Amino acid sequence: MNRSLARVTEAVHLACTDEPLCAYIYDLAALDSHAAELAATLPSNCELFYAVKANSDLPILQTLAPYVRGFEVASGGELDWVRRHFPDTPVIFGGPGKLDTELAAALEQDVELLHVESLGELRRLAWLARSTDRQADVLLRINLALGGVPATTLTMGGRATPFGIDSGQLPQCLTWLARHPEIRLHGFHFHLMSHQLDADAHLALLSRYFRQARQWREQFGLTINHLNVGGGIGINYREPERQFDWPAFSAGLTALVESENMQDWRIRFEPGRYLTAACGYYAMQVLDIKQCFGRHFAVGRGGTHHFRTPYAQGHSHPFLVLPREHWPYPFPRPGVEQTEITVVGQLCTPKDVLATDAPVGRLRVGDLLVFPYAGAYAWHISHHDFLRHLHPRHIYLSAQEPVHAANQ
Ligand SMILES: Cc1ncc(COP(=O)(O)O)c(C=O)c1O
């Protein structure tokens, strides 16, 4: 068992009471060392921002803050949240459908760069900037044709999507920008896909980004040096032992920056999932085990209203079983051995499935199921109030202290 899992297991057992457990546990020590490694192994002209949408909990942001140059926000709510707690940390603001109030707040709160999604958004931003006598610093988010780069299961570009500006419209945007000095263009933003599991394929994608940005800089005579290459590094939920090869990626990136002559660019990464997924665990205690039409089902406390990740990504989420010996009832304990089981939650919908036909050695009512890789796009993408079940506990295992009675 690795160190993080050992800490989490201890915390889960400590958190158990007479009431069946349902909790998120975040290992901040693991997050700390993961973020430190990423920050330390990027080439010197590459900067790390964190895409807050993946998990905006304050202890998560506080743990990441020393290692990232700043935070990427995608709404006025995220902007307010980050500014309230990190008034001096650089913030960049992207995402579709920005309101005038959000653009105005970005200008007022000195967002370092706004990632603009359309000519219409540029026009509204210029109008707001003029009316408040400010200048706006922007990157243009461009949707590029992918040209031979393999797509992933979550692709935001390279085809018709609502994200970014079609590259064919770039000349029009640049002509418009030349007449609007209240907007200062610093470069381009590309985020074409998430769930990238292959380090070589990601390097191939970045190499396309680098060439495209350099070519446009020359072709249009632009004085720009910022390139935001988005997030998108994935987590392998289906084969957890085969994760993205970060050491190979960072070594390849250092070589790529040199071979593509990108040393004079500021290259920004804004990952979400890859930074925080692995520090989070969702734990549920088994309430019932039953057989139906030849299949075994374990009903756990909680479900997809807390942990929507498996449903959202269409996978069977890996889990491990932590046995609990406590059995308070005067009748035999239901359980199964050496079989396959489907893990569901407490919702009245057949879609409330976390794992399908997963092999288990032994599972009994009252045992605990722990789902790893639940630190990103998990609680924050879930429909918490469906059925008005109580929310899970949120336990943060501090980087400084040993595991002790769980804090909420
Ligand atoms: C513009 C942008 N940047 C960064 C991210 C973070 O992506 P990921 O969590 O896959 O790294 C997203 C996710 O949707 C995004 O849309």
XYZ file of C-alpha atoms and ligand atoms in Angstrom:
424
model
C 0.000 0.000 0.000
C 1.459 3.419 -0.860
C 1.929 6.111 1.801
C -1.033 8.191 0.717
C -3.383 5.223 0.763
C -2.125 4.220 4.205
C -2.848 7.726 5.557
C -6.271 7.752 3.919
C -7.138 4.275 5.223
C -6.262 5.364 8.745
C -8.350 8.518 8.386
C -11.346 6.584 7.038
C -11.302 4.188 9.987
C -10.974 7.101 12.407
C -13.947 8.815 10.774
C -16.282 5.819 11.246
C -19.103 6.200 13.773
C -22.366 4.314 14.359
C -23.792 6.163 11.366
C -22.678 4.644 8.005
C -19.812 6.700 6.611
C -19.813 8.792 3.485
C -16.832 11.103 3.034
C -14.345 12.746 0.746
C -10.805 12.504 2.016
C -8.098 14.704 0.523
C -4.444 13.942 1.154
C -2.874 17.392 1.115
C 0.614 15.983 1.763
C 0.355 13.944 -1.446
C -0.975 16.986 -3.303
C 1.921 19.058 -1.978
C 4.584 16.682 -3.257
C 2.838 16.101 -6.600
C 2.567 19.846 -7.268
C 6.176 20.364 -6.148
C 7.363 17.743 -8.636
C 5.400 19.233 -11.525
C 6.588 22.756 -10.815
C 10.225 21.681 -10.419
C 10.410 19.692 -13.638
C 8.918 22.181 -16.101
C 11.387 24.052 -18.338
C 12.293 27.514 -17.029
C 10.090 29.440 -19.506
C 7.019 27.336 -18.639
C 4.564 28.442 -15.972
C 2.017 26.430 -14.036
C -1.488 27.767 -13.391
C -4.211 25.640 -11.775
C -7.639 25.356 -13.435
C -9.725 26.000 -10.335
C -12.858 24.412 -11.838
C -11.419 20.947 -11.143
C -11.634 21.482 -7.374
C -11.844 24.930 -5.810
C -11.831 23.895 -2.128
C -9.776 26.325 -0.094
C -7.362 23.755 1.445
C -6.639 22.509 -2.088
C -5.901 26.015 -3.366
C -3.815 26.818 -0.282
C -1.721 23.690 -0.808
C -1.177 24.470 -4.478
C -0.508 28.201 -4.095
C 3.252 27.936 -3.339
C 3.844 25.848 -6.474
C 1.725 27.537 -9.104
C 2.273 30.953 -10.614
C -1.454 31.552 -10.334
C -5.004 30.338 -10.805
C -7.124 30.023 -13.934
C -10.765 30.908 -13.302
C -13.724 30.362 -15.611
C -16.512 32.363 -13.946
C -17.154 35.454 -11.873
C -17.818 33.156 -8.917
C -14.392 31.531 -9.204
C -12.803 34.952 -9.672
C -14.420 36.287 -6.476
C -13.504 33.139 -4.540
C -9.848 33.233 -5.596
C -9.485 36.993 -5.146
C -11.081 36.836 -1.670
C -8.540 34.283 -0.467
C -5.511 35.102 -2.619
C -5.629 38.849 -3.250
C -2.092 39.004 -4.657
C -1.914 35.802 -6.696
C -1.993 36.204 -10.496
C -5.319 35.189 -11.998
C -6.171 34.429 -15.614
C -9.780 34.228 -16.785
C -11.072 31.982 -19.583
C -14.195 30.151 -20.592
C -17.211 30.695 -22.828
C -20.199 32.964 -22.198
C -18.612 35.622 -20.001
C -21.112 38.189 -18.724
C -20.450 41.933 -18.965
C -20.358 41.959 -15.169
C -17.690 39.246 -15.212
C -15.597 41.060 -17.812
C -15.920 44.291 -15.811
C -14.906 42.473 -12.605
C -11.895 41.008 -14.408
C -10.788 44.493 -15.447
C -11.381 45.910 -11.998
C -9.648 43.057 -10.191
C -6.521 43.205 -12.360
C -6.879 39.807 -13.938
C -3.520 39.290 -15.612
C -4.879 37.966 -18.904
C -8.374 37.393 -20.250
C -8.751 34.536 -22.719
C -11.179 35.818 -25.314
C -13.517 33.367 -27.007
C -15.003 35.358 -29.924
C -14.986 38.645 -31.803
C -18.272 39.469 -30.060
C -16.584 39.045 -26.678
C -13.669 41.217 -27.839
C -16.109 43.967 -28.843
C -17.905 43.878 -25.491
C -14.581 43.892 -23.632
C -13.320 46.896 -25.616
C -16.568 48.761 -24.953
C -16.288 48.043 -21.205
C -12.584 48.946 -21.132
C -13.250 52.287 -22.873
C -16.136 53.120 -20.571
C -13.921 52.610 -17.488
C -10.817 54.133 -19.072
C -8.801 50.931 -18.782
C -6.834 48.638 -21.025
C -7.486 44.933 -21.252
C -4.704 42.353 -21.667
C -5.801 39.323 -23.637
C -4.942 36.056 -25.324
C -7.098 34.883 -28.196
C -8.375 31.355 -27.625
C -8.204 29.674 -31.009
C -9.799 26.473 -32.223
C -7.242 24.850 -34.537
C -7.545 22.001 -37.008
C -5.691 19.129 -35.359
C -3.904 17.778 -38.431
C -3.053 14.186 -37.562
C -2.896 14.560 -33.772
C -5.018 11.766 -32.240
C -8.121 12.988 -30.396
C -9.103 11.914 -26.845
C -12.514 11.159 -25.350
C -12.986 14.849 -24.450
C -12.108 17.053 -27.390
C -12.879 20.779 -27.333
C -11.345 21.705 -30.659
C -10.139 20.580 -34.054
C -13.804 20.424 -35.123
C -17.018 22.399 -34.677
C -17.332 23.272 -30.971
C -18.466 26.395 -29.101
C -14.958 26.901 -27.704
C -12.549 29.520 -28.974
C -12.306 31.379 -32.259
C -12.210 29.469 -35.546
C -8.671 29.960 -36.842
C -10.156 31.196 -40.151
C -11.492 34.242 -38.276
C -8.091 35.213 -36.867
C -7.207 37.753 -39.628
C -10.523 39.550 -39.016
C -9.870 39.664 -35.246
C -6.338 40.992 -35.780
C -7.553 43.711 -38.157
C -10.142 44.707 -35.580
C -7.549 44.660 -32.764
C -5.227 46.956 -34.746
C -7.929 49.643 -34.469
C -8.595 49.093 -30.765
C -5.605 50.018 -28.594
C -7.708 49.530 -25.450
C -7.121 45.790 -25.995
C -3.530 44.579 -25.830
C -2.901 41.218 -27.450
C -0.210 39.131 -25.725
C -0.588 35.843 -27.566
C -2.714 32.753 -28.085
C -4.511 30.167 -26.025
C -5.129 26.607 -27.164
C -7.023 24.020 -25.131
C -8.148 21.444 -27.620
C -8.600 18.340 -25.508
C -8.728 16.844 -22.038
C -8.111 13.216 -20.939
C -4.727 13.009 -22.624
C -3.074 9.851 -21.293
C -0.193 9.563 -23.728
C 2.887 11.733 -23.107
C 4.125 11.420 -26.707
C 0.740 12.389 -28.142
C 0.653 15.417 -25.831
C 4.123 16.475 -26.962
C 2.976 16.098 -30.580
C 0.000 18.358 -29.826
C 2.246 20.955 -28.162
C 4.606 20.886 -31.096
C 1.676 21.816 -33.356
C 0.737 24.635 -30.971
C 4.324 25.944 -30.939
C 4.645 25.946 -34.727
C 1.266 27.593 -35.204
C 1.950 30.348 -32.679
C 5.363 31.104 -34.193
C 3.965 31.080 -37.704
C 1.170 33.552 -36.859
C 3.593 35.812 -35.004
C 5.733 36.058 -38.149
C 2.893 36.105 -40.688
C 0.987 38.935 -38.973
C 4.028 40.792 -37.544
C 2.741 40.508 -33.984
C 4.676 41.572 -30.898
C 3.495 38.751 -28.678
C 5.266 36.204 -26.481
C 2.531 34.392 -24.479
C 1.282 30.954 -25.333
C -1.201 29.202 -23.080
C -1.354 25.504 -23.952
C -4.330 24.772 -21.697
C -4.724 21.760 -19.452
C -5.816 18.350 -20.586
C -3.440 15.811 -19.060
C -5.629 12.902 -18.099
C -6.054 10.328 -15.370
C -6.330 6.705 -16.370
C -9.389 5.612 -14.387
C -9.760 2.373 -16.336
C -6.174 1.166 -15.872
C -4.961 3.071 -12.800
C -1.544 1.415 -12.879
C -0.880 3.031 -16.304
C -0.836 6.782 -15.697
C 0.480 9.644 -17.836
C 4.273 9.473 -17.877
C 5.159 12.881 -16.441
C 8.952 12.337 -16.256
C 9.020 11.406 -19.967
C 6.741 14.347 -20.770
C 8.769 16.970 -18.897
C 12.037 15.694 -20.391
C 10.456 15.698 -23.865
C 9.108 19.198 -23.299
C 12.525 20.577 -22.416
C 13.867 19.138 -25.671
C 10.839 20.394 -27.635
C 11.143 23.963 -26.364
C 14.712 23.984 -27.687
C 14.130 22.175 -30.949
C 11.112 24.366 -31.773
C 12.957 27.529 -30.785
C 10.389 28.535 -28.185
C 12.815 29.910 -25.568
C 11.591 33.502 -25.992
C 7.944 32.554 -25.328
C 6.210 32.375 -21.950
C 4.460 29.042 -22.126
C 1.618 28.493 -19.690
C 0.014 25.278 -18.579
C -3.359 25.347 -16.819
C -4.073 21.746 -15.785
C -6.942 20.842 -13.511
C -7.492 17.088 -13.365
C -3.837 16.070 -13.435
C -2.978 18.291 -10.477
C -5.727 17.337 -8.051
C -7.444 14.072 -9.045
C -4.990 11.777 -7.283
C -5.129 13.503 -3.889
C -8.865 12.819 -3.429
C -10.740 9.704 -2.294
C -14.465 9.098 -1.973
C -15.411 6.622 0.753
C -18.815 4.994 1.214
C -19.951 2.337 3.654
C -21.964 -0.566 2.258
C -25.627 -0.431 3.361
C -26.991 -3.444 1.518
C -25.915 -6.293 -0.732
C -28.381 -8.099 -2.921
C -28.764 -10.277 -5.961
C -31.082 -9.462 -8.829
C -31.476 -11.252 -12.178
C -28.204 -13.049 -11.479
C -26.115 -9.943 -10.693
C -24.794 -8.768 -7.340
C -25.342 -5.183 -6.227
C -23.767 -3.322 -3.313
C -25.693 -0.233 -2.241
C -23.384 2.296 -0.614
C -24.093 5.392 1.418
C -23.852 8.256 -1.073
C -23.754 7.917 -4.851
C -23.378 9.887 -8.050
C -24.988 12.969 -6.459
C -21.672 13.210 -4.535
C -19.338 11.513 -6.943
C -20.520 11.942 -10.502
C -17.129 11.260 -12.101
C -17.792 7.634 -13.193
C -21.134 8.556 -14.757
C -19.744 11.723 -16.371
C -16.801 9.848 -17.905
C -18.699 6.628 -18.631
C -16.309 4.355 -16.769
C -16.458 1.805 -13.973
C -14.476 3.496 -11.215
C -11.747 1.471 -9.477
C -12.177 0.988 -5.724
C -10.725 -0.937 -2.845
C -12.495 -2.631 0.026
C -11.614 -1.774 3.630
C -13.098 -4.437 5.904
C -14.895 -3.262 9.104
C -15.515 -5.843 11.757
C -18.278 -4.007 13.638
C -21.705 -5.684 13.123
C -24.371 -4.500 15.614
C -27.356 -6.600 14.478
C -28.604 -9.907 16.007
C -28.780 -11.625 12.577
C -26.178 -12.826 10.075
C -24.176 -10.309 8.118
C -24.939 -10.300 4.363
C -21.901 -10.563 2.103
C -20.400 -12.060 -1.035
C -17.087 -13.741 -1.827
C -15.061 -14.139 -5.017
C -17.626 -12.582 -7.282
C -18.363 -9.554 -9.412
C -20.378 -6.733 -7.970
C -21.970 -3.535 -9.215
C -21.669 -0.624 -6.790
C -24.593 1.783 -6.704
C -25.659 4.679 -4.510
C -28.843 5.756 -2.767
C -30.553 7.524 -5.662
C -33.780 6.337 -7.273
C -32.271 6.121 -10.731
C -30.573 3.244 -12.564
C -27.872 5.743 -13.560
C -26.570 5.926 -10.010
C -23.744 3.468 -10.701
C -20.145 3.928 -9.564
C -18.630 0.596 -10.612
C -19.956 -2.198 -12.817
C -19.316 -5.931 -12.362
C -16.098 -5.294 -10.457
C -14.321 -8.341 -9.012
C -14.203 -8.519 -5.187
C -12.572 -11.103 -2.898
C -15.018 -10.488 -0.087
C -17.524 -7.721 0.569
C -19.952 -7.475 3.450
C -22.570 -4.972 4.518
C -20.737 -2.497 6.776
C -17.432 -2.719 4.882
C -16.022 0.438 3.348
C -15.451 1.140 -0.327
C -12.771 3.690 -1.169
C -12.661 5.214 -4.660
C -9.304 6.846 -5.532
C -8.739 9.629 -8.106
C -11.679 11.557 -6.691
C -9.925 14.901 -6.162
C -10.916 16.563 -9.463
C -14.268 16.969 -11.248
C -15.842 14.847 -8.530
C -17.739 16.665 -5.735
C -17.633 19.876 -7.798
C -19.451 18.426 -10.818
C -22.079 16.516 -8.809
C -25.771 17.321 -8.316
C -25.510 17.514 -4.504
C -29.086 18.214 -3.609
C -30.853 15.586 -5.653
C -32.997 13.696 -3.090
C -31.679 15.971 -0.330
C -29.444 13.332 1.184
C -26.928 14.717 3.655
C -23.708 15.858 2.081
C -20.596 13.731 2.660
C -17.977 14.782 5.168
C -14.942 16.529 3.688
C -11.745 15.567 5.447
C -8.450 17.248 4.605
C -5.329 15.444 5.770
C -2.933 18.258 6.416
C 0.518 18.277 4.869
C 2.062 19.256 8.227
C 0.288 17.057 10.758
C -0.034 13.291 11.158
C -3.488 11.775 10.625
C -5.668 12.375 13.668
C -9.368 12.521 14.441
C -10.929 13.688 11.213
C -11.532 17.385 10.698
C -14.424 18.565 8.597
C -9.845 26.339 -21.100
C -9.552 25.230 -20.169
N -8.369 25.195 -19.535
C -8.049 24.203 -18.668
C -8.952 23.194 -18.393
C -8.560 22.112 -17.434
O -8.551 20.914 -18.108
P -8.031 19.573 -17.408
O -8.728 19.466 -16.112
O -8.361 18.512 -18.375
O -6.543 19.736 -17.224
C -10.204 23.187 -19.039
C -11.170 22.126 -18.754
O -12.260 22.072 -19.252
C -10.504 24.223 -19.948
O -11.685 24.261 -20.587
